[in-house]
Short mmCIF file of C-alpha atoms in Angstrom, two decimals:
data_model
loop_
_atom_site.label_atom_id
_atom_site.label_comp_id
_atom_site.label_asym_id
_atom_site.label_seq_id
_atom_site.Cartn_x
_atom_site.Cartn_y
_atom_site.Cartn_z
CA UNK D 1 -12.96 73.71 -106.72
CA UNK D 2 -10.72 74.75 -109.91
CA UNK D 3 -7.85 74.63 -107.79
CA UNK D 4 -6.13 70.98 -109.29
CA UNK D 5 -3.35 71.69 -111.27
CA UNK D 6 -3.85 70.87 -115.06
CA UNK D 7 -2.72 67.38 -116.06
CA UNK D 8 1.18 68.09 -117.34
CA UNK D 9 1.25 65.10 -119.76
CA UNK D 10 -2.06 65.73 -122.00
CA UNK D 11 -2.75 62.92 -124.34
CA UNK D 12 -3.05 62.62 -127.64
CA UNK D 13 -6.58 63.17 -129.32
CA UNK D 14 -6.37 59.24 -130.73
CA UNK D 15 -5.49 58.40 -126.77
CA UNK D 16 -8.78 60.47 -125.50
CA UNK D 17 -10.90 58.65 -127.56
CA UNK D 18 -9.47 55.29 -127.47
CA UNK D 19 -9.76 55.96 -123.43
CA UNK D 20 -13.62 56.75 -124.13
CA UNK D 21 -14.53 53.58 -126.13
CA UNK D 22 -13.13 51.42 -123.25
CA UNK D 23 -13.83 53.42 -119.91
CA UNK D 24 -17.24 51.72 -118.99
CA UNK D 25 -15.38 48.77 -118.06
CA UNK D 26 -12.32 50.39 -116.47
CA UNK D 27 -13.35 50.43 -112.80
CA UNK D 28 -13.32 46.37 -113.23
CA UNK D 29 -9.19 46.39 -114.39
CA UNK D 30 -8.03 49.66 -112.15
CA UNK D 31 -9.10 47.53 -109.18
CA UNK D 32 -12.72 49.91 -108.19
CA UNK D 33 -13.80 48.46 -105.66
CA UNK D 34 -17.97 49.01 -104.66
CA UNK D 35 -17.56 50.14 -101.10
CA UNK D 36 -15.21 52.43 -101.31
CA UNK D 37 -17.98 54.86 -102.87
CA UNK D 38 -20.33 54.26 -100.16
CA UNK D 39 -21.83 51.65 -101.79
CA UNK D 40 -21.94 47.71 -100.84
CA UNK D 41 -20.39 44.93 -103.06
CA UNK D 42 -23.08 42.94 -104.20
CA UNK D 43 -24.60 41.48 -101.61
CA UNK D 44 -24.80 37.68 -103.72
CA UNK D 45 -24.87 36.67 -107.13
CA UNK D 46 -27.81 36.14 -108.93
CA UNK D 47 -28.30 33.13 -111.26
CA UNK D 48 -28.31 33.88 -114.65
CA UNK D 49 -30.93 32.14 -116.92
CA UNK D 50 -29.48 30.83 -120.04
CA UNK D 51 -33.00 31.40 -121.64
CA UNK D 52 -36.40 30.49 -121.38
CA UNK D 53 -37.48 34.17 -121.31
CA UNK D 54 -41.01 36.14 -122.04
CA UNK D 55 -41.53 39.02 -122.95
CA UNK D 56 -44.23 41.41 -122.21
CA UNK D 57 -45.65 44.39 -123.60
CA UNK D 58 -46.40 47.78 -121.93
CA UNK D 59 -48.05 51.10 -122.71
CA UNK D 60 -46.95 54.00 -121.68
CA UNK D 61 -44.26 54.25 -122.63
CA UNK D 62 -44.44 51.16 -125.43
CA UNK D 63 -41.57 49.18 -123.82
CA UNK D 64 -40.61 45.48 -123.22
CA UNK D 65 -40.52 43.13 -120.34
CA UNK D 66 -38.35 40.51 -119.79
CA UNK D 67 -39.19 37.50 -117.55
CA UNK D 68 -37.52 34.96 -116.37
CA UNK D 69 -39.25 31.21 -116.25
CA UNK D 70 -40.05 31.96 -112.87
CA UNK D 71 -41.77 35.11 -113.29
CA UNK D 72 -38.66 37.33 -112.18
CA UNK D 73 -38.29 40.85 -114.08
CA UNK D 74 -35.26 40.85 -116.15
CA UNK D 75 -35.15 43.60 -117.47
CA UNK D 76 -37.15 46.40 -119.54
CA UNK D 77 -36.73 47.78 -122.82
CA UNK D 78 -38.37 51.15 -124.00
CA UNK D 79 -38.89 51.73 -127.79
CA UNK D 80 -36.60 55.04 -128.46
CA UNK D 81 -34.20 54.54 -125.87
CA UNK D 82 -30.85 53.09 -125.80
CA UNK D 83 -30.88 52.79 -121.75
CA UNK D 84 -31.40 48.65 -120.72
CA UNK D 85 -32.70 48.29 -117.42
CA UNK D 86 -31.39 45.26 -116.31
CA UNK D 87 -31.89 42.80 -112.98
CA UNK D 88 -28.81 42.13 -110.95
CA UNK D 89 -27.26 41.69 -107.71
CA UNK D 90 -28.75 44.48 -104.98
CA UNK D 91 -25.99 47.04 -104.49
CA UNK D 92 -25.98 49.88 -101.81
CA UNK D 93 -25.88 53.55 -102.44
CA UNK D 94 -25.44 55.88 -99.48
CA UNK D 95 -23.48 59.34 -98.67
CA UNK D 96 -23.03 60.06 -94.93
CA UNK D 97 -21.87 63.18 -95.15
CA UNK D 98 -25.07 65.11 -96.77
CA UNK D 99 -28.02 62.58 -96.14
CA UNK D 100 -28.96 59.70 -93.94
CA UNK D 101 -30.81 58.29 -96.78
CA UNK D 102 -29.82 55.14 -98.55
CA UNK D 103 -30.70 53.55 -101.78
CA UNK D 104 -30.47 49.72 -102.49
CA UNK D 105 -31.04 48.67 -105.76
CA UNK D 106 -31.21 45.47 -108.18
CA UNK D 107 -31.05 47.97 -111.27
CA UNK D 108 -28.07 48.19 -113.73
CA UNK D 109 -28.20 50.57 -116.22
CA UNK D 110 -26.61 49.88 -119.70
CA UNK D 111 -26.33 51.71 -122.64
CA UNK D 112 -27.36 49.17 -125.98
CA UNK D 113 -25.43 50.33 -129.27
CA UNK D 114 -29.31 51.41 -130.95
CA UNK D 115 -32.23 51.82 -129.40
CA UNK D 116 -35.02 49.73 -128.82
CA UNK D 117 -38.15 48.35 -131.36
CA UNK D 118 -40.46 45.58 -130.79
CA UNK D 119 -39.67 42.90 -131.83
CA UNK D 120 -35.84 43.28 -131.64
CA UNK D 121 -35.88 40.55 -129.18
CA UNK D 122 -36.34 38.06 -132.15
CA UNK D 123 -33.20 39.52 -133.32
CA UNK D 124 -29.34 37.30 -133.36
CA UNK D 125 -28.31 40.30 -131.79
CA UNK D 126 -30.33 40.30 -128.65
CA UNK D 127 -29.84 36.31 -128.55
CA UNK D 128 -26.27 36.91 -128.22
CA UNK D 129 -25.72 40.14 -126.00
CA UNK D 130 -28.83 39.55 -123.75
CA UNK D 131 -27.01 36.55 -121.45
CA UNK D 132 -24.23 38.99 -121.47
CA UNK D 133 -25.20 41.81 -120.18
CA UNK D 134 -27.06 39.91 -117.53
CA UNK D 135 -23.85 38.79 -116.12
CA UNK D 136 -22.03 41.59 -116.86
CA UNK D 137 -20.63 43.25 -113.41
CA UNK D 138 -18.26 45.66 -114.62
CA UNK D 139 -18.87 49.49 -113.80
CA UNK D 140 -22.83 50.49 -115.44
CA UNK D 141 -24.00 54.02 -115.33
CA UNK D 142 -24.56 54.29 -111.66
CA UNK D 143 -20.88 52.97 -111.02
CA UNK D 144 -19.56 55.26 -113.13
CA UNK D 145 -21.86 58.27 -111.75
CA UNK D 146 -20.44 57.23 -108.35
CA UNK D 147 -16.90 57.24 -109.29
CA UNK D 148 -16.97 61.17 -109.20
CA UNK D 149 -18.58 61.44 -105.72
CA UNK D 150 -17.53 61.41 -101.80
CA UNK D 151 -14.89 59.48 -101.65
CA UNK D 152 -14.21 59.02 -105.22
CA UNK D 153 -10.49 57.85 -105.75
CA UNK D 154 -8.67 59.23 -108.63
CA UNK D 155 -8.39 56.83 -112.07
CA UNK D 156 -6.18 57.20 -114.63
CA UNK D 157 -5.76 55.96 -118.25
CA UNK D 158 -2.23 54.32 -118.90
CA UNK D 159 -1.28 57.95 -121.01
CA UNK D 160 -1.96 59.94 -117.43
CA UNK D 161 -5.36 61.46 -117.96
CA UNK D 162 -7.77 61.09 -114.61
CA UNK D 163 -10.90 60.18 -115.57
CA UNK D 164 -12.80 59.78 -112.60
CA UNK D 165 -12.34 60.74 -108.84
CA UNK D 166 -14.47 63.50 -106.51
CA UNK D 167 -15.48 66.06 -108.83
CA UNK D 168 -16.01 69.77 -107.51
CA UNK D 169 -19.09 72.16 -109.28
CA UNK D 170 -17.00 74.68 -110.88
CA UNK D 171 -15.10 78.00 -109.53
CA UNK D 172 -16.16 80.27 -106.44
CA UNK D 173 -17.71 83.16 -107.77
CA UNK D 174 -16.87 86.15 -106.17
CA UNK D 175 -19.02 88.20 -104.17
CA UNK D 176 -21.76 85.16 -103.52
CA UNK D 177 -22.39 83.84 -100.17
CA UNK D 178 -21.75 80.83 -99.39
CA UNK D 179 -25.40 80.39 -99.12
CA UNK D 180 -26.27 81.21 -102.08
CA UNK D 181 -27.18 78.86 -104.89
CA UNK D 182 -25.22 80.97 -107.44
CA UNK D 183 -21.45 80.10 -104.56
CA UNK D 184 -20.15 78.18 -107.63
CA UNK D 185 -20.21 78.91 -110.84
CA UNK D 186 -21.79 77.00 -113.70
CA UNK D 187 -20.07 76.18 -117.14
CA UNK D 188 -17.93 73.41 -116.56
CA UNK D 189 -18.10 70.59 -119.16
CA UNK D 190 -16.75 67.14 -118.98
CA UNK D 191 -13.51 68.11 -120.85
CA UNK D 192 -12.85 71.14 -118.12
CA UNK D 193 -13.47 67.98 -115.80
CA UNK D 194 -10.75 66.21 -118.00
CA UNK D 195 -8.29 68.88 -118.45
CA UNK D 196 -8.16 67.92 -121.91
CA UNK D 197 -9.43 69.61 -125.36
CA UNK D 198 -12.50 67.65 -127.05
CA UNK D 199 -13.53 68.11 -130.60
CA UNK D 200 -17.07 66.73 -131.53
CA UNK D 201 -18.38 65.44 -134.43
CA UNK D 202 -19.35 68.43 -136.37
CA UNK D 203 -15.55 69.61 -135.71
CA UNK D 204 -15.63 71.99 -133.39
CA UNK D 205 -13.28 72.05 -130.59
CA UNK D 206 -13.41 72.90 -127.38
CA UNK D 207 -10.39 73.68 -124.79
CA UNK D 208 -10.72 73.67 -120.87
CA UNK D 209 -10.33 76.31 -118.54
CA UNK D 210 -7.63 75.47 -116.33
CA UNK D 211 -9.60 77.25 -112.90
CA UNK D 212 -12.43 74.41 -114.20
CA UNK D 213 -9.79 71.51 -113.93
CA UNK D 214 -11.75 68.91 -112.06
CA UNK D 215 -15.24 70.39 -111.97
CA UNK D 216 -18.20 69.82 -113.94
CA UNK D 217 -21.96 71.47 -113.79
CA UNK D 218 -24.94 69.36 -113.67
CA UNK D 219 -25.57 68.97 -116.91
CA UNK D 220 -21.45 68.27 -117.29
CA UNK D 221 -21.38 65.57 -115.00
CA UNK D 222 -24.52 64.39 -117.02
CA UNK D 223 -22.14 64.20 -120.77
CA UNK D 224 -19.34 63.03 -118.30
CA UNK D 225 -21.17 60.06 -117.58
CA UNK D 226 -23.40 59.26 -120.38
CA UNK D 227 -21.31 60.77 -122.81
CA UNK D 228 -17.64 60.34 -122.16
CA UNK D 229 -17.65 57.23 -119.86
CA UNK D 230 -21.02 55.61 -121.58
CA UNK D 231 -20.66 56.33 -124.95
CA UNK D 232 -23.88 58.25 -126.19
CA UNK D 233 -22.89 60.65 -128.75
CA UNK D 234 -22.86 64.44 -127.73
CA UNK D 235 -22.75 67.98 -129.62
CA UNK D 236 -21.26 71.21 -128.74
CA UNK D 237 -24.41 73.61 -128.81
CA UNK D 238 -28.40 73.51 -127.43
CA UNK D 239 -29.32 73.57 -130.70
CA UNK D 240 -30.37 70.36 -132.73
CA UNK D 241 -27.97 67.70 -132.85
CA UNK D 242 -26.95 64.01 -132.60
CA UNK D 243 -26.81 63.52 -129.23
CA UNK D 244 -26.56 65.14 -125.94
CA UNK D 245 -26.69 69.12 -126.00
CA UNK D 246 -24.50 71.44 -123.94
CA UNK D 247 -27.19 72.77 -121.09
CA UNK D 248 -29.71 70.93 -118.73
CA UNK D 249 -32.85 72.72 -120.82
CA UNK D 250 -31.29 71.68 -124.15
CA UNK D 251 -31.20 67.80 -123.17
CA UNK D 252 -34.85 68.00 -121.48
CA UNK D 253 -36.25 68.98 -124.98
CA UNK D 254 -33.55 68.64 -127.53
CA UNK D 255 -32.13 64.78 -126.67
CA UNK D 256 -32.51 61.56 -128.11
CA UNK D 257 -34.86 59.19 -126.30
CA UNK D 258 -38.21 59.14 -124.65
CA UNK D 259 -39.82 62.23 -123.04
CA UNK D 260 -41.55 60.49 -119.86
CA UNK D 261 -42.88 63.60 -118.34
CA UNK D 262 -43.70 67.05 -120.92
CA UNK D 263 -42.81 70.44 -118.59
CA UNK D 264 -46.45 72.00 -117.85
CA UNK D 265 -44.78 74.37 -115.89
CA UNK D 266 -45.37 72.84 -112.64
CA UNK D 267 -44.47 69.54 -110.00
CA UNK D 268 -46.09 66.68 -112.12
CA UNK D 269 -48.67 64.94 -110.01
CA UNK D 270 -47.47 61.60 -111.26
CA UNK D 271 -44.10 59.97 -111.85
CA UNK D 272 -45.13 56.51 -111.42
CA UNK D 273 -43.55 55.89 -115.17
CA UNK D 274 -40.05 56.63 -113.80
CA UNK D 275 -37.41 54.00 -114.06
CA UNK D 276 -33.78 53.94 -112.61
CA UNK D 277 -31.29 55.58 -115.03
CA UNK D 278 -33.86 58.26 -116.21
CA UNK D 279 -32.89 62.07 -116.33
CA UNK D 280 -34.41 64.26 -114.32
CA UNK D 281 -34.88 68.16 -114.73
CA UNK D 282 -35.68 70.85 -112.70
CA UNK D 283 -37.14 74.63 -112.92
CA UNK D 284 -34.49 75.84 -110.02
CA UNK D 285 -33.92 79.51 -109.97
CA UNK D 286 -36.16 81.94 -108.41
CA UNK D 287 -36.05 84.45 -110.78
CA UNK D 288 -36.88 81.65 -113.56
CA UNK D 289 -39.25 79.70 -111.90
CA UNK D 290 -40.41 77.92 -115.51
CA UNK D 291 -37.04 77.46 -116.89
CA UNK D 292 -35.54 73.89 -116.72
CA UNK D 293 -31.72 74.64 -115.39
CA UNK D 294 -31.01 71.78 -113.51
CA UNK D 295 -30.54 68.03 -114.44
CA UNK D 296 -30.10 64.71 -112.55
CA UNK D 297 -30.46 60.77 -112.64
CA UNK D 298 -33.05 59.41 -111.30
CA UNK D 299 -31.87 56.44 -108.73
CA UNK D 300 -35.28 55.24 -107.47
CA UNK D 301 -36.55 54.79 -104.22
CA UNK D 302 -34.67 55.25 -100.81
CA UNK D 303 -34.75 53.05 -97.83
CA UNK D 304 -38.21 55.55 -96.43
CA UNK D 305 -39.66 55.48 -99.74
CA UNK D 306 -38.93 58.48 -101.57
CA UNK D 307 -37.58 58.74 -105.23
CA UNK D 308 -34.15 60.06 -105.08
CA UNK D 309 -32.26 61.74 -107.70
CA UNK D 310 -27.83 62.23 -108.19
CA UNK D 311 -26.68 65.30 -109.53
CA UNK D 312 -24.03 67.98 -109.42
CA UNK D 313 -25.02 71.18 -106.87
CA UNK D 314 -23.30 74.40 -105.85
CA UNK D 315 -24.22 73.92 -102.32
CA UNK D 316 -22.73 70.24 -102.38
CA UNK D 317 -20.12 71.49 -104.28
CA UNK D 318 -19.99 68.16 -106.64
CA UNK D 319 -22.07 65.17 -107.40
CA UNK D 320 -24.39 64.12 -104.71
CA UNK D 321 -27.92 62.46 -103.71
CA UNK D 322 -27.69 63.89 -100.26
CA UNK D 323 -29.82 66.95 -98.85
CA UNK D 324 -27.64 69.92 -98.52
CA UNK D 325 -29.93 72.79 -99.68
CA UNK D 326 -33.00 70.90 -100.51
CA UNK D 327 -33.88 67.41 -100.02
CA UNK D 328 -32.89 65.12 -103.18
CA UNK D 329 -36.30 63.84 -103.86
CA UNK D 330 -39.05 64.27 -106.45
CA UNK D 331 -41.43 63.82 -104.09
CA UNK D 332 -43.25 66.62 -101.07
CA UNK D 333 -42.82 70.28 -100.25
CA UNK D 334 -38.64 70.41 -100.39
CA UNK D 335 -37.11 72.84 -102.68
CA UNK D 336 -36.37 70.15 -105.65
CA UNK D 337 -39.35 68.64 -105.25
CA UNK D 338 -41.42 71.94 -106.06
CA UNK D 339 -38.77 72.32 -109.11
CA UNK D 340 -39.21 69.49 -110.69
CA UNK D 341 -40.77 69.30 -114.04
CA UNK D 342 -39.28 66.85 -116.80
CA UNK D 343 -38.37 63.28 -117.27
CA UNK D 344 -36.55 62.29 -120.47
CA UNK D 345 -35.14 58.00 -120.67
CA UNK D 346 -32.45 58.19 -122.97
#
């Protein structure tokens, strides 16, 4: 709520990024534990093949599918993006406090260093990391995602810096109702989140606002996560760029990856294409009905059915796939649902 005090101890630039390269797997050394974020430990293990696999060819978008010798889906591969969707053991992703909904889900989301070609599966490289990141159960993007949500307990690097626990939207803004979507105000990157200055690649640098300490926007929490904790590069304006962009409009048209769904200015009338980990973007405010200004990640399908999406809201003040102010689905008459236009897989 930009009321956290600013970290006393700020580390080093060298520290911050050190801290970056290593965070995806942090939750599994600072003891995170799956249920403390309203989620279930795995329910079991699944085996592992050591190999045997087939692949399969799709259209629409061109992507990859991995099976197992006994027909199971592995995982899928989509030429242009650098997101794996991989098979693993069925977690359990729920938030009481805003929505009786519940998601359980086999996916796990990684990031791969390039993105994906056909015929990269004939590569050493995918021999090698494939088995790996089948087994791999330390924190993937919807861990991570979750680590800044209800109940999130605070990390820390060994230099001090918090980099993950319950993340607020950004300052009240005075004058707004509490009501209104407008309650909180916007403009809170990851490294206002941080409490910590960030300089990008092209060199320009960027300090925090200490009344921001803590919060981060939706598409913040979206460079928080893929960015920051994930890795994927990211740039300091909407312009072009390597990378992510600053704003939720910028990284519907402007990002790296595969545009799923183009913005026709209207709900689309099919998102059958949609995988778990995609981003989702929305047309939001009234008075800009066709301009994209709100971003999420698309988590799949509830326990009723419905495609459910996790993003930072006003209302919710934070991240959160619950229904405080509109029902977090893509799907009916609810106020997201009418907003949403995009789909980008990274």
């Amino acid at each position: 709520m930009g009321t956290h005090p600013t970290p006393s101890g700020r580390p080093s630039r060298r520290q911050v990024l050190v801290c970056a390269a290593g965070l995806a797997s942090a939750g599994a050394v600072t003891g995170y534990a799956w249920h403390h974020f309203r989620s279930g430990a795995p329910d079991s293990d699944v085996p592992v093949p050591a190999g045997g696999y087939r692949f399969e060819r799709r259209a629409a978008p061109a992507r990859t599918v991995v099976r197992a010798a006994d027909d199971r889906v592995l995982a899928t591969f989509t030429d242009g993006a650098r997101t794996a969707l991989l098979t693993g053991p069925t977690r359990t992703w729920s938030e009481p406090r805003t929505t009786s909904a519940v998601v359980r889900s086999d996916a796990w989301i990684r990031l791969m260093g390039s993105a994906w070609s056909q015929g990269k599966e004939d590569t050493r490289w995918f021999r090698e990391w494939f088995p790996k990141a089948l087994a791999d159960r330390s924190p993937d993007a919807f861990a991570v995602a979750f680590q800044y949500g209800d109940g999130a307990h605070d990390l820390h690097t060994a230099s001090g810096l918090r980099y993950a626990g319950k993340a607020h939207f950004g300052p009240l803004v005075p004058g707004q109702s509490p009501t209104s979507f407008h309650y909180r105000d916007e403009q809170s990157d990851f490294y206002d989140y941080l409490g910590t200055p960030w300089t990008f690649p092209d060199g320009t640098r960027k300090h925090p606002e200490k009344e921001r300490y803590g919060d981060v926007d939706c598409s913040g929490f979206m460079r928080l996560v893929w960015g920051y904790r994930m890795g994927y590069p990211m740039h300091a304006t909407n312009g072009p760029g390597i990378g992510l962009p600053r704003r939720a409009y910028a990284i519907a048209t402007r990002a790296p990856g595969v545009l799923l769904i183009p913005n026709t200015g209207r709900p689309p009338a099919d998102f059958s294409q949609l995988l778990p980990g995609d981003l989702v973007f929305f047309a939001i405010d009234i008075g800009r009905p066709h301009g994209i200004d709100h971003c999420g990640i698309y988590l799949g399908p509830d326990t009723e059915g419905r495609p459910r999406f996790y993003s930072s809201r006003s209302r919710a003040n934070g991240p959160t796939m619950g229904d405080w102010a509109g029902r977090a689905t893509l799907d009916g008459s609810g106020f997201y649902a009418q907003g949403f236009r995009m789909a980008r897989r990274l």
